[in-house]
Amino acid sequence: MILKSVIVSITERRKGPHSARFHIKLDTHVQAALPHINVSSNETQSDQKSSKTYGQITSYENKPWFIEDKSKRVTQALRFRYWHDEKRFKGTGETSLAQRALNTLGGQRMGGNVKSDPVQGPLGWQRKDDWDILWSPATTAHKAFEGGLRPGQLCSAVPGTQSICKKRRLSETLVQAYGEKAFDIIPRTYSVPRQVKEWREWMLTHCKGGEAQLWMLKTAQHLGKGLKLVPYQSAIKEVLLQFQKADVARKSGRAKQVRPFVVAQRYVEDPMLINGLKFGIRVWVLITSVNPLRVYMHSGGLVLFSTDMYSSDISRADGSVAGGHVTNYAQNKDGEVWDMKQLRRYLGDRDFDVLMNRILHNTAMTYAAALEPMRREASKMGRPAAGCSSFELMGLDFLVDSSLNPWLLEVNSTPSLAVEHSDPEVEGMIYHEKNSMVMDIFKLLRIPERFSSAVQQSDNESSSSLSMINGCEDKEEREALVAKVSAWLGEQANHEAVYEIVASELEMRAGTGFVPLMNSISLAEAEASGWNVTFSQLDLLQERWCQAREQSLVFP
């Protein structure tokens, strides 16, 4: 076996904590020997002075390339292909945390067009033969499911998540599942104009005696845009007036300039304040399966503060939302931002744990409510090919009241991974939180290990029983197979493949910060409470194993 080895000097240039750029320098004859590695360098002599040798690329004859770092850990390089629809995201491929992570793990970008290219070019869903992983916003990634995927492909969207990601549908999905109990998770919300009558009736009953109650009106826009805070006396009038303005704009070809309100949400008027500022919490959630439900919340996150001091003066609610009421990152880019460790220090361990456990539970309840629409959408696309998979990252925004109750305000599809702040120290913290979370996504998905032939074969074998169950359309046959798999699990209790068949991703992959939410809801509680949530046999089986593992019991 012939061993070739070449030292690679990687220059790290930093203009800010999030803008580290790495350049690989290779001699021309060495570059020619690496046909699969795209290498470019435009560094100056001043850049070279601060260069650091991070590792060594080693090639074995007829073997993939490897990168070995100073700690002697070896990572296989260039073992999978990915497509990045760069034009659909904010920022460029060079600043994309996802692209950096995929490159670090050995991926090779096969397409989309770069931001600077004036040509739009094809999107990933239009070139399904060119990638193993599609990184694209959920709105476009969904189209990749049309016609099916190849075994092993990963797509950055999960069918049916619109049931909670769209502002209008979030409250409808939760109410469908939990009735009035939904408003223990989200502030009371009405879809307008469809529910104007119910909204008016509720206010007539609950807004008596001149109570100063505020409502937040929201358009379908994102990034903190299209919000208006109004007193209840004028709320319905504002909604109807906005619809008239939007209709006039639409008829004159200016539809995008005036957006109608789509929901009216009761304003949380007793927010917890820190140093006089209102704050919200952004948490990141990853969903990797709908049957059984596999959803995870990251232990990191961001605490986003309003730019102005909070005031409960109702007179200030006349018009667009003032800076003391908005905690959206896109609207307050230079506002104060904390990580979770800073929030823990402020609240203390006890109160912080109480708050985070409540957020964990409410997040799990939200995804349980979406189970039926997600499974329904998945079934419309037909039975997926063996081994293909989907995943989706979402950002959930919570507001905390003075009693430590977290109120879910929105579920954001394709949350921003941009890193921007005028304070370099804060910018560095934001970069660390987001970058760690993105790396954990791909660790949880077992990339690049899942693309090695040996691992793929193991995965296919270990998921065969699960695939059989998912492929059964006959109810009796399906239940019989579930019973058969359950018995097999009992016999193979100590076998590593147990988790691959029932809940492979329950076991948190090495070093990830994702916490499984599946066991945050008692399925028995769901049945006893009369919730309209349908759990499958696989969910029940998964919960059984999860509880046994948590309690350190011997598997039956």
PDB file of C-alpha atoms in Angstrom, residues 199-451:
ATOM      1  CA  TRP A 199     -62.972  36.927  18.933  1.00  0.00           C
ATOM      2  CA  ARG A 200     -65.595  39.640  19.426  1.00  0.00           C
ATOM      3  CA  GLU A 201     -67.728  37.335  21.610  1.00  0.00           C
ATOM      4  CA  TRP A 202     -64.747  36.457  23.806  1.00  0.00           C
ATOM      5  CA  MET A 203     -63.835  40.113  24.322  1.00  0.00           C
ATOM      6  CA  LEU A 204     -67.418  41.041  25.205  1.00  0.00           C
ATOM      7  CA  THR A 205     -67.307  38.398  27.934  1.00  0.00           C
ATOM      8  CA  HIS A 206     -63.797  38.935  29.276  1.00  0.00           C
ATOM      9  CA  CYS A 207     -62.994  42.610  28.668  1.00  0.00           C
ATOM     10  CA  LYS A 208     -65.356  44.383  31.002  1.00  0.00           C
ATOM     11  CA  GLY A 209     -65.018  47.374  33.274  1.00  0.00           C
ATOM     12  CA  GLY A 210     -62.598  49.267  31.069  1.00  0.00           C
ATOM     13  CA  GLU A 211     -59.868  46.679  31.465  1.00  0.00           C
ATOM     14  CA  ALA A 212     -56.770  47.811  29.592  1.00  0.00           C
ATOM     15  CA  GLN A 213     -56.229  44.724  27.459  1.00  0.00           C
ATOM     16  CA  LEU A 214     -53.843  44.789  24.503  1.00  0.00           C
ATOM     17  CA  TRP A 215     -53.782  42.672  21.366  1.00  0.00           C
ATOM     18  CA  MET A 216     -50.910  42.041  18.981  1.00  0.00           C
ATOM     19  CA  LEU A 217     -51.975  42.035  15.334  1.00  0.00           C
ATOM     20  CA  LYS A 218     -49.675  40.130  12.978  1.00  0.00           C
ATOM     21  CA  THR A 219     -49.326  39.878   9.227  1.00  0.00           C
ATOM     22  CA  ALA A 220     -47.788  36.807   7.597  1.00  0.00           C
ATOM     23  CA  GLN A 221     -44.396  38.549   7.427  1.00  0.00           C
ATOM     24  CA  HIS A 222     -41.318  37.345   9.284  1.00  0.00           C
ATOM     25  CA  LEU A 223     -38.308  38.905  11.013  1.00  0.00           C
ATOM     26  CA  GLY A 224     -40.446  40.929  13.390  1.00  0.00           C
ATOM     27  CA  LYS A 225     -42.191  42.832  10.596  1.00  0.00           C
ATOM     28  CA  GLY A 226     -45.912  43.495  10.271  1.00  0.00           C
ATOM     29  CA  LEU A 227     -46.704  43.782  13.996  1.00  0.00           C
ATOM     30  CA  LYS A 228     -49.131  46.247  15.545  1.00  0.00           C
ATOM     31  CA  LEU A 229     -50.063  46.556  19.226  1.00  0.00           C
ATOM     32  CA  VAL A 230     -53.537  47.981  19.873  1.00  0.00           C
ATOM     33  CA  PRO A 231     -56.053  48.222  22.740  1.00  0.00           C
ATOM     34  CA  TYR A 232     -58.963  45.789  22.519  1.00  0.00           C
ATOM     35  CA  GLN A 233     -61.501  48.562  21.917  1.00  0.00           C
ATOM     36  CA  SER A 234     -60.024  49.316  18.489  1.00  0.00           C
ATOM     37  CA  ALA A 235     -58.517  45.925  17.639  1.00  0.00           C
ATOM     38  CA  ILE A 236     -61.254  44.575  15.350  1.00  0.00           C
ATOM     39  CA  LYS A 237     -61.588  47.934  13.625  1.00  0.00           C
ATOM     40  CA  GLU A 238     -57.837  47.904  12.901  1.00  0.00           C
ATOM     41  CA  VAL A 239     -58.051  44.419  11.389  1.00  0.00           C
ATOM     42  CA  LEU A 240     -60.941  45.310   9.069  1.00  0.00           C
ATOM     43  CA  LEU A 241     -59.339  48.607   8.063  1.00  0.00           C
ATOM     44  CA  GLN A 242     -56.099  46.816   7.191  1.00  0.00           C
ATOM     45  CA  PHE A 243     -58.006  44.352   5.014  1.00  0.00           C
ATOM     46  CA  GLN A 244     -59.559  47.239   3.100  1.00  0.00           C
ATOM     47  CA  LYS A 245     -56.141  48.843   2.570  1.00  0.00           C
ATOM     48  CA  ALA A 246     -54.644  45.531   1.447  1.00  0.00           C
ATOM     49  CA  ASP A 247     -57.500  44.973  -1.007  1.00  0.00           C
ATOM     50  CA  VAL A 248     -57.002  48.393  -2.559  1.00  0.00           C
ATOM     51  CA  ALA A 249     -53.242  47.765  -2.811  1.00  0.00           C
ATOM     52  CA  ARG A 250     -53.814  44.361  -4.415  1.00  0.00           C
ATOM     53  CA  LYS A 251     -56.126  45.793  -7.068  1.00  0.00           C
ATOM     54  CA  SER A 252     -53.582  48.484  -7.917  1.00  0.00           C
ATOM     55  CA  GLY A 253     -50.713  45.996  -8.192  1.00  0.00           C
ATOM     56  CA  ARG A 254     -49.101  46.909  -4.845  1.00  0.00           C
ATOM     57  CA  ALA A 255     -50.039  43.765  -2.898  1.00  0.00           C
ATOM     58  CA  LYS A 256     -46.607  43.417  -1.266  1.00  0.00           C
ATOM     59  CA  GLN A 257     -46.680  46.956   0.084  1.00  0.00           C
ATOM     60  CA  VAL A 258     -49.742  46.460   2.294  1.00  0.00           C
ATOM     61  CA  ARG A 259     -50.220  43.115   4.028  1.00  0.00           C
ATOM     62  CA  PRO A 260     -53.444  42.129   5.816  1.00  0.00           C
ATOM     63  CA  PHE A 261     -53.331  40.880   9.386  1.00  0.00           C
ATOM     64  CA  VAL A 262     -53.718  37.104   9.659  1.00  0.00           C
ATOM     65  CA  VAL A 263     -53.881  36.611  13.441  1.00  0.00           C
ATOM     66  CA  ALA A 264     -54.806  38.574  16.537  1.00  0.00           C
ATOM     67  CA  GLN A 265     -52.971  37.433  19.664  1.00  0.00           C
ATOM     68  CA  ARG A 266     -53.573  38.542  23.214  1.00  0.00           C
ATOM     69  CA  TYR A 267     -50.598  40.487  24.482  1.00  0.00           C
ATOM     70  CA  VAL A 268     -48.768  39.152  27.533  1.00  0.00           C
ATOM     71  CA  GLU A 269     -49.017  42.217  29.765  1.00  0.00           C
ATOM     72  CA  ASP A 270     -47.032  40.975  32.760  1.00  0.00           C
ATOM     73  CA  PRO A 271     -43.680  40.057  31.177  1.00  0.00           C
ATOM     74  CA  MET A 272     -40.676  39.280  33.302  1.00  0.00           C
ATOM     75  CA  LEU A 273     -38.238  42.184  33.066  1.00  0.00           C
ATOM     76  CA  ILE A 274     -34.476  42.130  33.430  1.00  0.00           C
ATOM     77  CA  ASN A 275     -33.010  45.531  34.218  1.00  0.00           C
ATOM     78  CA  GLY A 276     -36.267  47.081  33.010  1.00  0.00           C
ATOM     79  CA  LEU A 277     -36.099  45.346  29.621  1.00  0.00           C
ATOM     80  CA  LYS A 278     -38.512  42.841  28.150  1.00  0.00           C
ATOM     81  CA  PHE A 279     -36.878  39.692  26.751  1.00  0.00           C
ATOM     82  CA  GLY A 280     -37.689  36.625  24.689  1.00  0.00           C
ATOM     83  CA  ILE A 281     -36.002  33.247  24.342  1.00  0.00           C
ATOM     84  CA  ARG A 282     -35.146  31.625  21.013  1.00  0.00           C
ATOM     85  CA  VAL A 283     -34.692  27.859  21.174  1.00  0.00           C
ATOM     86  CA  TRP A 284     -33.803  25.562  18.294  1.00  0.00           C
ATOM     87  CA  VAL A 285     -35.677  22.345  17.604  1.00  0.00           C
ATOM     88  CA  LEU A 286     -34.745  19.550  15.204  1.00  0.00           C
ATOM     89  CA  ILE A 287     -37.254  16.991  13.969  1.00  0.00           C
ATOM     90  CA  THR A 288     -35.955  13.849  12.266  1.00  0.00           C
ATOM     91  CA  SER A 289     -38.966  11.509  12.096  1.00  0.00           C
ATOM     92  CA  VAL A 290     -42.758  11.587  12.337  1.00  0.00           C
ATOM     93  CA  ASN A 291     -43.404   7.887  12.850  1.00  0.00           C
ATOM     94  CA  PRO A 292     -42.294   7.418  15.496  1.00  0.00           C
ATOM     95  CA  LEU A 293     -42.026  11.068  16.495  1.00  0.00           C
ATOM     96  CA  ARG A 294     -38.401  12.028  17.012  1.00  0.00           C
ATOM     97  CA  VAL A 295     -37.903  15.646  17.947  1.00  0.00           C
ATOM     98  CA  TYR A 296     -35.110  17.330  19.889  1.00  0.00           C
ATOM     99  CA  MET A 297     -34.536  20.705  21.525  1.00  0.00           C
ATOM    100  CA  HIS A 298     -31.032  22.127  21.732  1.00  0.00           C
ATOM    101  CA  SER A 299     -29.687  22.998  25.155  1.00  0.00           C
ATOM    102  CA  GLY A 300     -28.279  26.241  23.770  1.00  0.00           C
ATOM    103  CA  GLY A 301     -30.267  29.264  22.705  1.00  0.00           C
ATOM    104  CA  LEU A 302     -30.394  33.026  22.758  1.00  0.00           C
ATOM    105  CA  VAL A 303     -32.022  35.495  25.143  1.00  0.00           C
ATOM    106  CA  LEU A 304     -33.047  38.548  23.103  1.00  0.00           C
ATOM    107  CA  PHE A 305     -33.811  41.870  24.789  1.00  0.00           C
ATOM    108  CA  SER A 306     -35.860  44.824  23.588  1.00  0.00           C
ATOM    109  CA  THR A 307     -33.921  47.949  22.672  1.00  0.00           C
ATOM    110  CA  ASP A 308     -35.983  50.323  24.848  1.00  0.00           C
ATOM    111  CA  MET A 309     -37.184  50.172  28.439  1.00  0.00           C
ATOM    112  CA  TYR A 310     -40.537  48.446  28.816  1.00  0.00           C
ATOM    113  CA  SER A 311     -43.590  50.555  29.576  1.00  0.00           C
ATOM    114  CA  SER A 312     -47.095  49.317  30.359  1.00  0.00           C
ATOM    115  CA  ASP A 313     -48.579  52.686  29.367  1.00  0.00           C
ATOM    116  CA  ILE A 314     -51.405  51.741  27.028  1.00  0.00           C
ATOM    117  CA  SER A 315     -51.167  55.061  25.197  1.00  0.00           C
ATOM    118  CA  ARG A 316     -47.828  53.910  23.763  1.00  0.00           C
ATOM    119  CA  ALA A 317     -49.563  50.994  22.068  1.00  0.00           C
ATOM    120  CA  ASP A 318     -51.159  53.240  19.453  1.00  0.00           C
ATOM    121  CA  GLY A 319     -49.491  52.368  16.175  1.00  0.00           C
ATOM    122  CA  SER A 320     -46.640  50.091  15.203  1.00  0.00           C
ATOM    123  CA  VAL A 321     -44.874  48.242  17.992  1.00  0.00           C
ATOM    124  CA  ALA A 322     -42.306  50.333  19.842  1.00  0.00           C
ATOM    125  CA  GLY A 323     -38.804  49.140  20.691  1.00  0.00           C
ATOM    126  CA  GLY A 324     -39.762  48.375  24.281  1.00  0.00           C
ATOM    127  CA  HIS A 325     -42.151  45.638  23.148  1.00  0.00           C
ATOM    128  CA  VAL A 326     -40.189  43.862  20.392  1.00  0.00           C
ATOM    129  CA  THR A 327     -37.572  41.220  21.208  1.00  0.00           C
ATOM    130  CA  ASN A 328     -37.005  39.967  17.648  1.00  0.00           C
ATOM    131  CA  TYR A 329     -33.332  39.593  16.701  1.00  0.00           C
ATOM    132  CA  ALA A 330     -33.857  40.912  13.181  1.00  0.00           C
ATOM    133  CA  GLN A 331     -35.371  44.118  14.565  1.00  0.00           C
ATOM    134  CA  ASN A 332     -32.923  44.519  17.460  1.00  0.00           C
ATOM    135  CA  LYS A 333     -29.609  43.453  15.914  1.00  0.00           C
ATOM    136  CA  ASP A 334     -27.615  45.632  18.272  1.00  0.00           C
ATOM    137  CA  GLY A 335     -29.745  45.020  21.351  1.00  0.00           C
ATOM    138  CA  GLU A 336     -28.540  43.079  24.358  1.00  0.00           C
ATOM    139  CA  VAL A 337     -28.228  39.329  23.784  1.00  0.00           C
ATOM    140  CA  TRP A 338     -27.441  36.625  26.346  1.00  0.00           C
ATOM    141  CA  ASP A 339     -26.749  32.947  26.099  1.00  0.00           C
ATOM    142  CA  MET A 340     -28.427  30.422  28.374  1.00  0.00           C
ATOM    143  CA  LYS A 341     -25.542  30.411  30.829  1.00  0.00           C
ATOM    144  CA  GLN A 342     -26.020  34.129  31.471  1.00  0.00           C
ATOM    145  CA  LEU A 343     -29.743  33.614  32.015  1.00  0.00           C
ATOM    146  CA  ARG A 344     -29.031  30.795  34.480  1.00  0.00           C
ATOM    147  CA  ARG A 345     -26.688  33.026  36.440  1.00  0.00           C
ATOM    148  CA  TYR A 346     -29.329  35.744  36.630  1.00  0.00           C
ATOM    149  CA  LEU A 347     -32.284  33.513  37.559  1.00  0.00           C
ATOM    150  CA  GLY A 348     -30.402  31.028  39.704  1.00  0.00           C
ATOM    151  CA  ASP A 349     -30.336  27.267  39.170  1.00  0.00           C
ATOM    152  CA  ARG A 350     -33.770  26.549  40.648  1.00  0.00           C
ATOM    153  CA  ASP A 351     -35.785  29.115  38.668  1.00  0.00           C
ATOM    154  CA  PHE A 352     -33.811  28.462  35.499  1.00  0.00           C
ATOM    155  CA  ASP A 353     -34.503  24.716  35.683  1.00  0.00           C
ATOM    156  CA  VAL A 354     -38.206  25.366  36.328  1.00  0.00           C
ATOM    157  CA  LEU A 355     -38.403  27.651  33.298  1.00  0.00           C
ATOM    158  CA  MET A 356     -36.502  25.337  30.953  1.00  0.00           C
ATOM    159  CA  ASN A 357     -38.522  22.283  31.986  1.00  0.00           C
ATOM    160  CA  ARG A 358     -41.688  24.218  31.154  1.00  0.00           C
ATOM    161  CA  ILE A 359     -40.271  25.257  27.786  1.00  0.00           C
ATOM    162  CA  LEU A 360     -39.265  21.648  27.115  1.00  0.00           C
ATOM    163  CA  HIS A 361     -42.759  20.392  27.942  1.00  0.00           C
ATOM    164  CA  ASN A 362     -44.601  23.051  25.922  1.00  0.00           C
ATOM    165  CA  THR A 363     -42.339  22.412  22.948  1.00  0.00           C
ATOM    166  CA  ALA A 364     -43.055  18.684  23.114  1.00  0.00           C
ATOM    167  CA  MET A 365     -46.787  19.397  23.352  1.00  0.00           C
ATOM    168  CA  THR A 366     -46.570  21.571  20.244  1.00  0.00           C
ATOM    169  CA  TYR A 367     -44.984  18.838  18.148  1.00  0.00           C
ATOM    170  CA  ALA A 368     -47.343  16.189  19.492  1.00  0.00           C
ATOM    171  CA  ALA A 369     -50.228  18.370  18.300  1.00  0.00           C
ATOM    172  CA  ALA A 370     -48.673  18.466  14.834  1.00  0.00           C
ATOM    173  CA  LEU A 371     -48.281  14.685  14.618  1.00  0.00           C
ATOM    174  CA  GLU A 372     -51.497  14.035  12.697  1.00  0.00           C
ATOM    175  CA  PRO A 373     -50.979  16.706   9.989  1.00  0.00           C
ATOM    176  CA  MET A 374     -47.318  15.740   9.613  1.00  0.00           C
ATOM    177  CA  ARG A 375     -48.146  12.070   9.146  1.00  0.00           C
ATOM    178  CA  ARG A 376     -50.999  12.927   6.817  1.00  0.00           C
ATOM    179  CA  GLU A 377     -48.728  14.993   4.571  1.00  0.00           C
ATOM    180  CA  ALA A 378     -46.060  12.276   4.617  1.00  0.00           C
ATOM    181  CA  SER A 379     -48.585   9.658   3.522  1.00  0.00           C
ATOM    182  CA  LYS A 380     -49.686  11.826   0.587  1.00  0.00           C
ATOM    183  CA  MET A 381     -46.186  11.608  -0.793  1.00  0.00           C
ATOM    184  CA  GLY A 382     -46.284   7.832  -0.770  1.00  0.00           C
ATOM    185  CA  ARG A 383     -44.142   5.371   1.093  1.00  0.00           C
ATOM    186  CA  PRO A 384     -40.539   6.656   1.051  1.00  0.00           C
ATOM    187  CA  ALA A 385     -37.722   4.553  -0.324  1.00  0.00           C
ATOM    188  CA  ALA A 386     -35.850   2.497   2.254  1.00  0.00           C
ATOM    189  CA  GLY A 387     -33.167   4.494   4.004  1.00  0.00           C
ATOM    190  CA  CYS A 388     -34.202   7.964   2.793  1.00  0.00           C
ATOM    191  CA  SER A 389     -34.776  10.539   5.473  1.00  0.00           C
ATOM    192  CA  SER A 390     -35.718  14.109   6.219  1.00  0.00           C
ATOM    193  CA  PHE A 391     -34.911  16.582   8.933  1.00  0.00           C
ATOM    194  CA  GLU A 392     -35.927  20.132   9.683  1.00  0.00           C
ATOM    195  CA  LEU A 393     -34.573  22.834  11.949  1.00  0.00           C
ATOM    196  CA  MET A 394     -37.050  25.258  13.504  1.00  0.00           C
ATOM    197  CA  GLY A 395     -36.750  28.243  15.808  1.00  0.00           C
ATOM    198  CA  LEU A 396     -39.291  28.668  18.610  1.00  0.00           C
ATOM    199  CA  ASP A 397     -39.799  32.046  20.261  1.00  0.00           C
ATOM    200  CA  PHE A 398     -40.967  32.169  23.884  1.00  0.00           C
ATOM    201  CA  LEU A 399     -41.910  35.131  26.047  1.00  0.00           C
ATOM    202  CA  VAL A 400     -41.573  34.668  29.814  1.00  0.00           C
ATOM    203  CA  ASP A 401     -44.074  36.234  32.219  1.00  0.00           C
ATOM    204  CA  SER A 402     -43.509  37.316  35.811  1.00  0.00           C
ATOM    205  CA  SER A 403     -44.532  33.859  37.083  1.00  0.00           C
ATOM    206  CA  LEU A 404     -41.893  32.048  35.015  1.00  0.00           C
ATOM    207  CA  ASN A 405     -44.475  30.797  32.533  1.00  0.00           C
ATOM    208  CA  PRO A 406     -43.127  30.540  28.969  1.00  0.00           C
ATOM    209  CA  TRP A 407     -45.582  31.599  26.250  1.00  0.00           C
ATOM    210  CA  LEU A 408     -44.953  30.273  22.746  1.00  0.00           C
ATOM    211  CA  LEU A 409     -45.329  33.151  20.294  1.00  0.00           C
ATOM    212  CA  GLU A 410     -44.166  31.639  17.007  1.00  0.00           C
ATOM    213  CA  VAL A 411     -42.576  28.604  15.382  1.00  0.00           C
ATOM    214  CA  ASN A 412     -40.205  29.713  12.634  1.00  0.00           C
ATOM    215  CA  SER A 413     -39.344  27.504   9.706  1.00  0.00           C
ATOM    216  CA  THR A 414     -35.747  27.931   8.501  1.00  0.00           C
ATOM    217  CA  PRO A 415     -34.628  30.147  11.408  1.00  0.00           C
ATOM    218  CA  SER A 416     -31.907  32.682  10.739  1.00  0.00           C
ATOM    219  CA  LEU A 417     -28.350  31.452  11.209  1.00  0.00           C
ATOM    220  CA  ALA A 418     -26.894  34.883  10.526  1.00  0.00           C
ATOM    221  CA  VAL A 419     -24.361  36.268  12.993  1.00  0.00           C
ATOM    222  CA  GLU A 420     -24.451  40.050  13.298  1.00  0.00           C
ATOM    223  CA  HIS A 421     -23.873  42.429  16.192  1.00  0.00           C
ATOM    224  CA  SER A 422     -22.017  45.697  16.709  1.00  0.00           C
ATOM    225  CA  ASP A 423     -20.360  44.392  19.886  1.00  0.00           C
ATOM    226  CA  PRO A 424     -17.569  41.932  18.915  1.00  0.00           C
ATOM    227  CA  GLU A 425     -17.885  40.033  22.210  1.00  0.00           C
ATOM    228  CA  VAL A 426     -21.634  39.543  21.784  1.00  0.00           C
ATOM    229  CA  GLU A 427     -21.128  38.630  18.144  1.00  0.00           C
ATOM    230  CA  GLY A 428     -18.632  35.985  19.191  1.00  0.00           C
ATOM    231  CA  MET A 429     -21.120  34.515  21.660  1.00  0.00           C
ATOM    232  CA  ILE A 430     -23.871  34.403  19.014  1.00  0.00           C
ATOM    233  CA  TYR A 431     -21.498  32.701  16.597  1.00  0.00           C
ATOM    234  CA  HIS A 432     -20.544  30.103  19.206  1.00  0.00           C
ATOM    235  CA  GLU A 433     -24.196  29.301  20.045  1.00  0.00           C
ATOM    236  CA  LYS A 434     -25.358  29.001  16.457  1.00  0.00           C
ATOM    237  CA  ASN A 435     -22.281  27.230  15.146  1.00  0.00           C
ATOM    238  CA  SER A 436     -22.338  24.662  17.975  1.00  0.00           C
ATOM    239  CA  MET A 437     -25.997  23.976  17.285  1.00  0.00           C
ATOM    240  CA  VAL A 438     -25.448  23.538  13.536  1.00  0.00           C
ATOM    241  CA  MET A 439     -22.551  21.133  14.119  1.00  0.00           C
ATOM    242  CA  ASP A 440     -24.762  19.191  16.543  1.00  0.00           C
ATOM    243  CA  ILE A 441     -27.427  18.821  13.842  1.00  0.00           C
ATOM    244  CA  PHE A 442     -25.062  16.878  11.631  1.00  0.00           C
ATOM    245  CA  LYS A 443     -23.637  14.915  14.545  1.00  0.00           C
ATOM    246  CA  LEU A 444     -27.145  13.832  15.495  1.00  0.00           C
ATOM    247  CA  LEU A 445     -27.779  12.824  11.892  1.00  0.00           C
ATOM    248  CA  ARG A 446     -24.509  10.857  12.030  1.00  0.00           C
ATOM    249  CA  ILE A 447     -22.839  12.645   9.163  1.00  0.00           C
ATOM    250  CA  PRO A 448     -20.489  11.674   7.612  1.00  0.00           C
ATOM    251  CA  GLU A 449     -20.595   8.189   9.202  1.00  0.00           C
ATOM    252  CA  ARG A 450     -23.951   7.383   7.618  1.00  0.00           C
ATOM    253  CA  PHE A 451     -22.434   7.667   4.140  1.00  0.00           C
TER     254      PHE A 451
END
